[in-house]
Amino acid sequence: MITLNNQSTNGKRGLTASVAGKLAIAALLVAAQPAFAEDQKAVPKQLAAVGSLKIDNLSVAKAPPVDAKRFYVIDPGHFNMTSQTYVMGANDNKLQMHGLIDGGKLPHVMSSPKFVGMANTTYDRIAHGKRDDYVRLHDPQTLEAVADIDIPEIRFLTGLMERTASLSVDDKYMLIQQFSPSSGVGLVDLEAKKYVKTMPVPDCYHVFPAAKQNFFMHCRDGSLLQVTYDNQGNSKQKNTKVFHAENEYLHNNPYYSNSAGRLVWPTYEGKIFQAKLSDSGAEFLKPIEIFTDKEKKDKWGPGGWQPIAFHKERNEIYLLADQRAKWTHKLPSRFVVVADGTTGKRLRRIDLKHAIDSIAVTQDKNPTLIAASIEHKIIYTFDAIGGKQLASMDEMGKAPQIIVTMDK
């Protein structure tokens, strides 16, 4: 990983050039260093310094150890054939850029204290040709690949949905949804570094892992499918009760915590369905109506690509919302409504003052609300309790879309 003096910003951009540009310059200079070393006197003066970057300041460093403020921003472009995942931190009320990881088309990125897991797809002729799906594990500090596992070409290539691939609760397996030619979930043994099996499932979507090698999926009839699997990929399946009606449409990107088994899932109108998932089954909580009748008449509703977050210890739901017309639930919003996760009581409303597509919340005692604007290519951070904007970083690639925080 190339680091440029651990660059950060605390509200206004603190970089003299774009992050991507400096990383590219740094990579170029590193590649050229052997030639410079042979004859330092031959280095043209104009190359001795690039802005504030000096050749003798260049170093290959590690990102800091993973903590609760670490997060990842996935930038798939706009269905581009390659992607970037920004490795970031939100310590000291600032934004830190620790590095980036290159990926393939529409990658799934999963966080663990041990590694960064990525499910990737590439083609041997860039945009066409033979398809290759694979899993890579990256060291969370050097960002170097520590495992590369070939898998069948099963990944569900659609607009980024965080939970169509997941790590198991113990981080030993990766579970990858297959959409075509038939419904299934691929089982990848990360310790043995091998693909085990594609487990057949009905027409169900998303993967929510639970303890003792279980996972749940959402099925078309409004129930959850519970799947128990062994190390060879043999599975047993059963459905829960139907927990929502057919006309209660759910957003594509719910919140789920592997460590807590907490599922928080908003409808297009702002009704929140919740469940606690474990190897014993699904415990459905009483649904919450986030908006009052008056607010609904005033056309308040959730909206964005990643519109829901949850703080486990504080038991708080964060919903990205705005006044909007029907069927605009994928468009950005300006506000975050915070409610108690049990009673649904409104706790506060945060005015982000920006059009935001995706939100996430860190899980520490002083949580940070992270917000991404795809159109403006900016990442913002806010005090999740007080609502004050803390920092921002612009020129974030092409389309910073999904935010992945540390769950444990």
Tab-separated table of C-alpha atoms in Angstrom:
chain	number	residue	atom	x	y	z
A	1	MET	CA	0.000	0.000	0.000
A	2	ILE	CA	1.339	3.458	-0.904
A	3	THR	CA	0.791	6.049	1.802
A	4	LEU	CA	1.210	9.759	1.347
A	5	ASN	CA	1.893	10.996	4.867
A	6	ASN	CA	-1.406	9.444	6.128
A	7	GLN	CA	-3.541	12.094	4.471
A	8	SER	CA	-6.758	13.179	6.106
A	9	THR	CA	-9.277	15.982	6.048
A	10	ASN	CA	-11.508	17.471	8.730
A	11	GLY	CA	-14.360	19.201	6.980
A	12	LYS	CA	-12.660	20.730	3.958
A	13	ARG	CA	-10.539	18.783	1.565
A	14	GLY	CA	-6.995	18.638	2.942
A	15	LEU	CA	-5.372	17.252	-0.187
A	16	THR	CA	-3.650	19.365	-2.805
A	17	ALA	CA	-4.693	16.854	-5.467
A	18	SER	CA	-7.195	14.045	-5.658
A	19	VAL	CA	-6.503	10.907	-3.644
A	20	ALA	CA	-6.678	8.798	-6.771
A	21	GLY	CA	-4.265	11.093	-8.568
A	22	LYS	CA	-1.686	11.038	-5.819
A	23	LEU	CA	-1.906	7.280	-5.479
A	24	ALA	CA	-1.307	6.976	-9.212
A	25	ILE	CA	1.677	9.350	-9.029
A	26	ALA	CA	3.055	7.449	-6.050
A	27	ALA	CA	2.740	4.130	-7.848
A	28	LEU	CA	4.531	5.576	-10.891
A	29	LEU	CA	7.383	6.882	-8.776
A	30	VAL	CA	7.776	3.600	-6.911
A	31	ALA	CA	8.017	1.734	-10.207
A	32	ALA	CA	10.687	4.162	-11.383
A	33	GLN	CA	12.804	4.210	-8.203
A	34	PRO	CA	15.433	1.600	-9.300
A	35	ALA	CA	16.381	3.821	-12.225
A	36	PHE	CA	16.559	6.859	-9.946
A	37	ALA	CA	18.728	4.955	-7.499
A	38	GLU	CA	21.336	4.224	-10.213
A	39	ASP	CA	21.956	7.857	-10.852
A	40	GLN	CA	20.306	10.291	-8.482
A	41	LYS	CA	22.052	13.158	-10.255
A	42	ALA	CA	20.091	12.283	-13.388
A	43	VAL	CA	16.769	13.013	-11.738
A	44	PRO	CA	15.258	16.074	-13.464
A	45	LYS	CA	14.540	18.875	-11.044
A	46	GLN	CA	10.896	18.940	-12.000
A	47	LEU	CA	10.580	15.312	-10.817
A	48	ALA	CA	12.300	15.875	-7.502
A	49	ALA	CA	9.031	17.048	-6.002
A	50	VAL	CA	5.438	16.650	-7.100
A	51	GLY	CA	3.420	19.221	-5.191
A	52	SER	CA	4.230	18.453	-1.562
A	53	LEU	CA	5.344	14.893	-2.414
A	54	LYS	CA	9.108	14.316	-2.379
A	55	ILE	CA	10.785	11.171	-3.614
A	56	ASP	CA	12.714	10.697	-0.374
A	57	ASN	CA	9.412	10.908	1.566
A	58	LEU	CA	7.870	8.033	-0.357
A	59	SER	CA	7.306	4.877	1.652
A	60	VAL	CA	5.341	1.673	1.615
A	61	ALA	CA	3.473	1.578	4.903
A	62	LYS	CA	0.714	-0.323	6.628
A	63	ALA	CA	-2.734	0.906	7.445
A	64	PRO	CA	-3.359	1.207	11.195
A	65	PRO	CA	-4.794	-1.824	13.000
A	66	VAL	CA	-8.488	-2.419	12.475
A	67	ASP	CA	-10.740	-0.704	15.013
A	68	ALA	CA	-14.389	0.302	15.278
A	69	LYS	CA	-13.827	3.423	13.146
A	70	ARG	CA	-12.503	1.440	10.146
A	71	PHE	CA	-14.838	1.300	7.165
A	72	TYR	CA	-14.812	0.507	3.460
A	73	VAL	CA	-16.461	2.386	0.592
A	74	ILE	CA	-17.201	0.339	-2.519
A	75	ASP	CA	-17.084	2.218	-5.815
A	76	PRO	CA	-18.319	-0.003	-8.676
A	77	GLY	CA	-18.370	2.932	-11.085
A	78	HIS	CA	-21.587	2.661	-13.034
A	79	PHE	CA	-21.504	-1.080	-13.743
A	80	ASN	CA	-17.847	-0.678	-14.737
A	81	MET	CA	-15.765	-3.769	-15.419
A	82	THR	CA	-13.329	-2.841	-12.643
A	83	SER	CA	-13.938	-1.278	-9.249
A	84	GLN	CA	-12.200	0.264	-6.285
A	85	THR	CA	-12.761	-0.193	-2.581
A	86	TYR	CA	-11.519	2.669	-0.419
A	87	VAL	CA	-10.082	1.686	2.956
A	88	MET	CA	-10.907	4.494	5.359
A	89	GLY	CA	-11.051	5.528	8.995
A	90	ALA	CA	-13.040	8.075	11.006
A	91	ASN	CA	-10.888	8.537	14.092
A	92	ASP	CA	-10.362	11.880	15.852
A	93	ASN	CA	-13.380	13.433	14.087
A	94	LYS	CA	-11.467	13.302	10.806
A	95	LEU	CA	-11.527	11.179	7.685
A	96	GLN	CA	-8.478	9.049	6.945
A	97	MET	CA	-7.707	7.428	3.600
A	98	HIS	CA	-5.594	4.358	4.334
A	99	GLY	CA	-5.476	2.966	0.792
A	100	LEU	CA	-7.560	1.209	-1.812
A	101	ILE	CA	-8.135	-2.291	-3.138
A	102	ASP	CA	-8.788	-2.919	-6.813
A	103	GLY	CA	-11.593	-5.315	-7.697
A	104	GLY	CA	-13.624	-6.680	-10.555
A	105	LYS	CA	-17.178	-6.020	-11.675
A	106	LEU	CA	-19.720	-5.301	-8.912
A	107	PRO	CA	-17.664	-6.807	-6.071
A	108	HIS	CA	-18.970	-7.883	-2.700
A	109	VAL	CA	-16.795	-6.632	0.158
A	110	MET	CA	-16.993	-8.115	3.652
A	111	SER	CA	-15.278	-6.839	6.785
A	112	SER	CA	-13.523	-8.926	9.405
A	113	PRO	CA	-10.851	-8.019	11.962
A	114	LYS	CA	-8.730	-10.748	10.319
A	115	PHE	CA	-9.068	-9.804	6.650
A	116	VAL	CA	-11.006	-7.943	3.975
A	117	GLY	CA	-13.065	-10.469	2.007
A	118	MET	CA	-13.962	-9.811	-1.625
A	119	ALA	CA	-15.989	-11.795	-4.142
A	120	ASN	CA	-14.969	-10.703	-7.638
A	121	THR	CA	-15.794	-11.219	-11.304
A	122	THR	CA	-13.501	-10.469	-14.259
A	123	TYR	CA	-13.440	-11.312	-17.982
A	124	ASP	CA	-10.403	-12.273	-20.052
A	125	ARG	CA	-11.228	-9.656	-22.708
A	126	ILE	CA	-12.030	-6.948	-20.146
A	127	ALA	CA	-15.687	-6.397	-21.057
A	128	HIS	CA	-16.402	-9.767	-22.690
A	129	GLY	CA	-14.904	-13.202	-23.157
A	130	LYS	CA	-14.426	-15.956	-20.603
A	131	ARG	CA	-15.804	-15.076	-17.176
A	132	ASP	CA	-13.829	-15.774	-14.009
A	133	ASP	CA	-15.329	-15.575	-10.507
A	134	TYR	CA	-13.014	-15.762	-7.514
A	135	VAL	CA	-12.661	-14.861	-3.857
A	136	ARG	CA	-9.757	-12.872	-2.486
A	137	LEU	CA	-8.817	-12.209	1.110
A	138	HIS	CA	-6.690	-9.141	1.810
A	139	ASP	CA	-4.568	-8.354	4.829
A	140	PRO	CA	-6.401	-5.470	6.592
A	141	GLN	CA	-3.169	-3.509	7.137
A	142	THR	CA	-0.930	-4.172	4.111
A	143	LEU	CA	-3.999	-4.689	1.880
A	144	GLU	CA	-2.032	-7.381	0.044
A	145	ALA	CA	-3.862	-10.508	-1.089
A	146	VAL	CA	-3.313	-13.403	1.328
A	147	ALA	CA	-5.649	-15.877	-0.380
A	148	ASP	CA	-7.006	-16.294	-3.893
A	149	ILE	CA	-9.736	-18.927	-4.272
A	150	ASP	CA	-11.270	-19.895	-7.592
A	151	ILE	CA	-15.039	-20.454	-7.538
A	152	PRO	CA	-17.623	-21.360	-10.180
A	153	GLU	CA	-19.102	-18.462	-12.135
A	154	ILE	CA	-22.142	-18.099	-9.870
A	155	ARG	CA	-22.094	-14.523	-8.578
A	156	PHE	CA	-25.328	-12.534	-8.885
A	157	LEU	CA	-24.216	-9.506	-10.935
A	158	THR	CA	-26.764	-6.839	-10.179
A	159	GLY	CA	-26.662	-3.342	-8.708
A	160	LEU	CA	-24.695	-3.694	-5.484
A	161	MET	CA	-26.703	-5.451	-2.803
A	162	GLU	CA	-24.584	-5.917	0.282
A	163	ARG	CA	-26.169	-9.154	1.462
A	164	THR	CA	-26.050	-11.308	-1.648
A	165	ALA	CA	-22.720	-12.500	-0.267
A	166	SER	CA	-21.741	-12.791	3.400
A	167	LEU	CA	-19.159	-14.183	5.760
A	168	SER	CA	-20.264	-16.836	8.212
A	169	VAL	CA	-20.546	-15.700	11.828
A	170	ASP	CA	-17.139	-17.251	12.666
A	171	ASP	CA	-15.486	-15.923	9.463
A	172	LYS	CA	-14.626	-19.488	8.382
A	173	TYR	CA	-16.868	-19.527	5.319
A	174	MET	CA	-18.095	-17.189	2.625
A	175	LEU	CA	-21.651	-17.637	1.359
A	176	ILE	CA	-22.374	-16.381	-2.166
A	177	GLN	CA	-25.822	-16.227	-3.737
A	178	GLN	CA	-26.301	-17.852	-7.145
A	179	PHE	CA	-29.145	-16.514	-9.265
A	180	SER	CA	-28.673	-18.352	-12.566
A	181	PRO	CA	-29.083	-20.983	-13.966
A	182	SER	CA	-30.842	-21.992	-10.729
A	183	SER	CA	-31.131	-20.594	-7.222
A	184	GLY	CA	-28.343	-21.601	-4.885
A	185	VAL	CA	-25.779	-20.481	-2.323
A	186	GLY	CA	-22.111	-21.194	-2.912
A	187	LEU	CA	-20.092	-22.347	0.098
A	188	VAL	CA	-16.432	-21.275	0.193
A	189	ASP	CA	-14.157	-22.712	2.905
A	190	LEU	CA	-11.846	-19.791	3.695
A	191	GLU	CA	-9.586	-21.792	6.028
A	192	ALA	CA	-9.032	-24.621	3.527
A	193	LYS	CA	-9.046	-22.056	0.702
A	194	LYS	CA	-11.375	-24.055	-1.520
A	195	TYR	CA	-14.840	-24.000	-3.015
A	196	VAL	CA	-16.996	-26.649	-1.347
A	197	LYS	CA	-20.381	-26.806	-3.051
A	198	THR	CA	-23.351	-24.909	-4.402
A	199	MET	CA	-26.256	-25.589	-2.070
A	200	PRO	CA	-29.631	-25.562	-3.859
A	201	VAL	CA	-32.289	-23.269	-2.378
A	202	PRO	CA	-35.751	-22.097	-3.497
A	203	ASP	CA	-36.298	-18.708	-5.128
A	204	CYS	CA	-35.006	-16.711	-2.127
A	205	TYR	CA	-32.624	-13.761	-1.856
A	206	HIS	CA	-30.012	-12.177	0.453
A	207	VAL	CA	-27.866	-14.154	2.882
A	208	PHE	CA	-28.096	-13.483	6.634
A	209	PRO	CA	-25.679	-15.755	8.556
A	210	ALA	CA	-26.440	-17.094	12.033
A	211	ALA	CA	-24.498	-19.191	14.544
A	212	LYS	CA	-23.672	-22.894	14.171
A	213	GLN	CA	-23.499	-22.829	10.370
A	214	ASN	CA	-26.932	-21.427	9.678
A	215	PHE	CA	-28.111	-18.692	7.361
A	216	PHE	CA	-31.441	-17.139	6.437
A	217	MET	CA	-32.781	-15.874	3.107
A	218	HIS	CA	-35.815	-13.785	2.177
A	219	CYS	CA	-38.334	-15.649	0.004
A	220	ARG	CA	-40.964	-14.382	-2.415
A	221	ASP	CA	-43.858	-15.405	-0.184
A	222	GLY	CA	-42.677	-13.038	2.573
A	223	SER	CA	-41.109	-15.688	4.786
A	224	LEU	CA	-37.494	-16.352	5.680
A	225	LEU	CA	-35.783	-19.594	4.715
A	226	GLN	CA	-33.480	-21.049	7.395
A	227	VAL	CA	-30.634	-23.199	6.031
A	228	THR	CA	-28.379	-25.335	8.233
A	229	TYR	CA	-25.266	-26.682	6.484
A	230	ASP	CA	-22.292	-28.912	7.325
A	231	ASN	CA	-18.678	-28.687	6.214
A	232	GLN	CA	-19.444	-30.586	2.989
A	233	GLY	CA	-22.321	-28.294	2.029
A	234	ASN	CA	-25.095	-30.732	2.892
A	235	SER	CA	-28.060	-28.693	4.071
A	236	LYS	CA	-31.420	-28.820	5.814
A	237	GLN	CA	-34.012	-26.137	5.185
A	238	LYS	CA	-37.228	-24.838	6.700
A	239	ASN	CA	-39.319	-21.706	6.316
A	240	THR	CA	-40.435	-19.281	8.984
A	241	LYS	CA	-43.879	-17.739	9.070
A	242	VAL	CA	-44.718	-15.036	6.528
A	243	PHE	CA	-43.754	-11.751	8.183
A	244	HIS	CA	-44.850	-9.149	5.625
A	245	ALA	CA	-47.593	-8.775	3.057
A	246	GLU	CA	-47.035	-8.976	-0.684
A	247	ASN	CA	-47.692	-5.254	-1.145
A	248	GLU	CA	-45.239	-4.246	1.597
A	249	TYR	CA	-42.219	-3.730	-0.626
A	250	LEU	CA	-38.823	-3.978	1.055
A	251	HIS	CA	-35.699	-2.013	0.176
A	252	ASN	CA	-32.889	-4.008	-1.455
A	253	ASN	CA	-30.286	-3.200	1.191
A	254	PRO	CA	-31.431	-3.927	4.752
A	255	TYR	CA	-29.227	-3.694	7.819
A	256	TYR	CA	-27.982	-6.962	9.289
A	257	SER	CA	-25.451	-7.711	12.022
A	258	ASN	CA	-23.672	-11.076	11.900
A	259	SER	CA	-22.576	-10.755	15.524
A	260	ALA	CA	-25.985	-9.794	16.934
A	261	GLY	CA	-28.236	-11.581	14.434
A	262	ARG	CA	-30.279	-8.384	14.160
A	263	LEU	CA	-32.175	-7.751	10.928
A	264	VAL	CA	-33.676	-4.277	10.331
A	265	TRP	CA	-35.579	-3.911	7.061
A	266	PRO	CA	-37.568	-0.851	5.872
A	267	THR	CA	-40.397	-0.789	3.358
A	268	TYR	CA	-40.737	1.878	0.692
A	269	GLU	CA	-43.159	3.734	2.999
A	270	GLY	CA	-41.022	3.585	6.158
A	271	LYS	CA	-42.476	0.622	8.021
A	272	ILE	CA	-39.627	-1.210	9.733
A	273	PHE	CA	-39.644	-4.991	10.020
A	274	GLN	CA	-37.159	-6.517	12.458
A	275	ALA	CA	-36.038	-9.986	13.486
A	276	LYS	CA	-33.469	-11.627	15.725
A	277	LEU	CA	-31.930	-14.550	13.845
A	278	SER	CA	-30.162	-17.484	15.502
A	279	ASP	CA	-29.649	-21.206	15.040
A	280	SER	CA	-32.908	-21.632	16.974
A	281	GLY	CA	-34.885	-19.744	14.351
A	282	ALA	CA	-36.252	-16.263	13.721
A	283	GLU	CA	-37.833	-14.122	16.422
A	284	PHE	CA	-39.850	-11.410	14.689
A	285	LEU	CA	-40.223	-8.127	16.552
A	286	LYS	CA	-43.222	-5.846	16.409
A	287	PRO	CA	-43.036	-3.699	13.229
A	288	ILE	CA	-42.346	0.005	13.676
A	289	GLU	CA	-43.910	2.889	11.781
A	290	ILE	CA	-41.187	5.523	11.531
A	291	PHE	CA	-43.408	8.304	10.192
A	292	THR	CA	-46.557	9.794	11.709
A	293	ASP	CA	-49.795	9.932	9.724
A	294	LYS	CA	-49.198	13.630	9.122
A	295	GLU	CA	-45.672	12.993	7.833
A	296	LYS	CA	-46.997	10.340	5.469
A	297	LYS	CA	-49.542	12.826	4.116
A	298	ASP	CA	-46.653	15.237	3.639
A	299	LYS	CA	-44.955	12.497	1.572
A	300	TRP	CA	-42.109	11.650	3.936
A	301	GLY	CA	-40.465	8.348	3.092
A	302	PRO	CA	-37.110	6.539	3.056
A	303	GLY	CA	-34.859	6.827	0.042
A	304	GLY	CA	-31.369	6.026	-1.138
A	305	TRP	CA	-29.309	3.022	-2.147
A	306	GLN	CA	-28.273	2.017	1.391
A	307	PRO	CA	-30.972	3.742	3.464
A	308	ILE	CA	-30.812	1.979	6.840
A	309	ALA	CA	-28.286	1.654	9.665
A	310	PHE	CA	-28.471	0.458	13.254
A	311	HIS	CA	-26.391	0.958	16.408
A	312	LYS	CA	-26.480	-2.230	18.446
A	313	GLU	CA	-25.523	-0.966	21.911
A	314	ARG	CA	-27.713	2.141	21.691
A	315	ASN	CA	-30.545	0.174	20.031
A	316	GLU	CA	-31.052	2.984	17.517
A	317	ILE	CA	-32.404	2.792	13.976
A	318	TYR	CA	-31.058	5.329	11.444
A	319	LEU	CA	-33.259	5.822	8.375
A	320	LEU	CA	-32.304	7.986	5.406
A	321	ALA	CA	-35.437	9.946	4.473
A	322	ASP	CA	-36.952	12.950	2.728
A	323	GLN	CA	-40.207	14.211	1.266
A	324	ARG	CA	-40.621	12.348	-1.995
A	325	ALA	CA	-42.978	11.189	-4.713
A	326	LYS	CA	-43.987	7.549	-4.974
A	327	TRP	CA	-41.452	5.208	-6.600
A	328	THR	CA	-38.530	7.550	-5.915
A	329	HIS	CA	-37.225	5.344	-3.082
A	330	LYS	CA	-33.849	4.882	-4.809
A	331	LEU	CA	-33.179	8.606	-5.050
A	332	PRO	CA	-30.996	10.388	-2.462
A	333	SER	CA	-32.292	11.999	0.717
A	334	ARG	CA	-31.217	14.884	2.925
A	335	PHE	CA	-32.302	13.749	6.395
A	336	VAL	CA	-31.703	10.867	8.800
A	337	VAL	CA	-34.494	9.952	11.193
A	338	VAL	CA	-33.297	8.212	14.374
A	339	ALA	CA	-35.714	6.011	16.329
A	340	ASP	CA	-35.619	3.608	19.259
A	341	GLY	CA	-35.217	0.072	17.944
A	342	THR	CA	-37.821	-1.376	20.308
A	343	THR	CA	-40.571	1.224	20.680
A	344	GLY	CA	-40.067	3.164	17.450
A	345	LYS	CA	-40.052	6.415	19.426
A	346	ARG	CA	-38.537	9.276	17.443
A	347	LEU	CA	-35.268	10.308	19.097
A	348	ARG	CA	-33.981	12.968	16.727
A	349	ARG	CA	-33.728	14.030	13.096
A	350	ILE	CA	-30.402	14.931	11.523
A	351	ASP	CA	-30.269	17.393	8.646
A	352	LEU	CA	-27.333	16.235	6.527
A	353	LYS	CA	-27.606	19.327	4.279
A	354	HIS	CA	-26.489	17.196	1.325
A	355	ALA	CA	-28.158	14.765	-1.070
A	356	ILE	CA	-27.087	11.386	0.324
A	357	ASP	CA	-27.439	7.904	-1.190
A	358	SER	CA	-25.976	5.621	1.481
A	359	ILE	CA	-25.443	5.662	5.240
A	360	ALA	CA	-23.757	3.523	7.891
A	361	VAL	CA	-22.948	3.902	11.587
A	362	THR	CA	-19.824	2.793	13.456
A	363	GLN	CA	-20.432	0.545	16.453
A	364	ASP	CA	-18.295	2.276	19.111
A	365	LYS	CA	-19.570	4.203	22.148
A	366	ASN	CA	-19.228	7.525	20.304
A	367	PRO	CA	-20.659	6.482	16.948
A	368	THR	CA	-19.922	8.172	13.656
A	369	LEU	CA	-22.590	8.462	10.983
A	370	ILE	CA	-21.012	7.937	7.554
A	371	ALA	CA	-22.769	9.212	4.436
A	372	ALA	CA	-21.972	8.841	0.729
A	373	SER	CA	-23.084	10.969	-2.213
A	374	ILE	CA	-22.829	9.077	-5.490
A	375	GLU	CA	-23.512	12.085	-7.723
A	376	HIS	CA	-21.075	14.418	-5.988
A	377	LYS	CA	-18.527	11.674	-5.164
A	378	ILE	CA	-18.145	12.829	-1.566
A	379	ILE	CA	-17.947	10.957	1.748
A	380	TYR	CA	-19.184	12.824	4.829
A	381	THR	CA	-19.015	11.980	8.521
A	382	PHE	CA	-21.289	13.251	11.290
A	383	ASP	CA	-21.570	12.918	15.028
A	384	ALA	CA	-24.311	10.278	15.122
A	385	ILE	CA	-25.649	11.611	18.424
A	386	GLY	CA	-25.325	15.388	18.057
A	387	GLY	CA	-25.721	15.500	14.274
A	388	LYS	CA	-22.797	17.872	13.617
A	389	GLN	CA	-20.855	17.348	10.405
A	390	LEU	CA	-17.302	16.336	11.293
A	391	ALA	CA	-15.455	15.844	8.023
A	392	SER	CA	-15.735	15.298	4.297
A	393	MET	CA	-13.591	13.996	1.456
A	394	ASP	CA	-14.359	14.689	-2.188
A	395	GLU	CA	-13.244	13.293	-5.563
A	396	MET	CA	-14.045	9.790	-4.351
A	397	GLY	CA	-13.807	7.851	-7.589
A	398	LYS	CA	-16.795	7.504	-9.907
A	399	ALA	CA	-19.721	6.293	-7.788
A	400	PRO	CA	-19.089	5.621	-4.065
A	401	GLN	CA	-22.130	3.472	-3.393
A	402	ILE	CA	-21.893	1.023	-0.480
A	403	ILE	CA	-20.397	1.593	2.988
A	404	VAL	CA	-19.195	-1.418	4.985
A	405	THR	CA	-18.424	-0.863	8.663
A	406	MET	CA	-16.920	-3.173	11.278
A	407	ASP	CA	-19.505	-5.383	12.942
A	408	LYS	CA	-17.217	-6.792	15.634
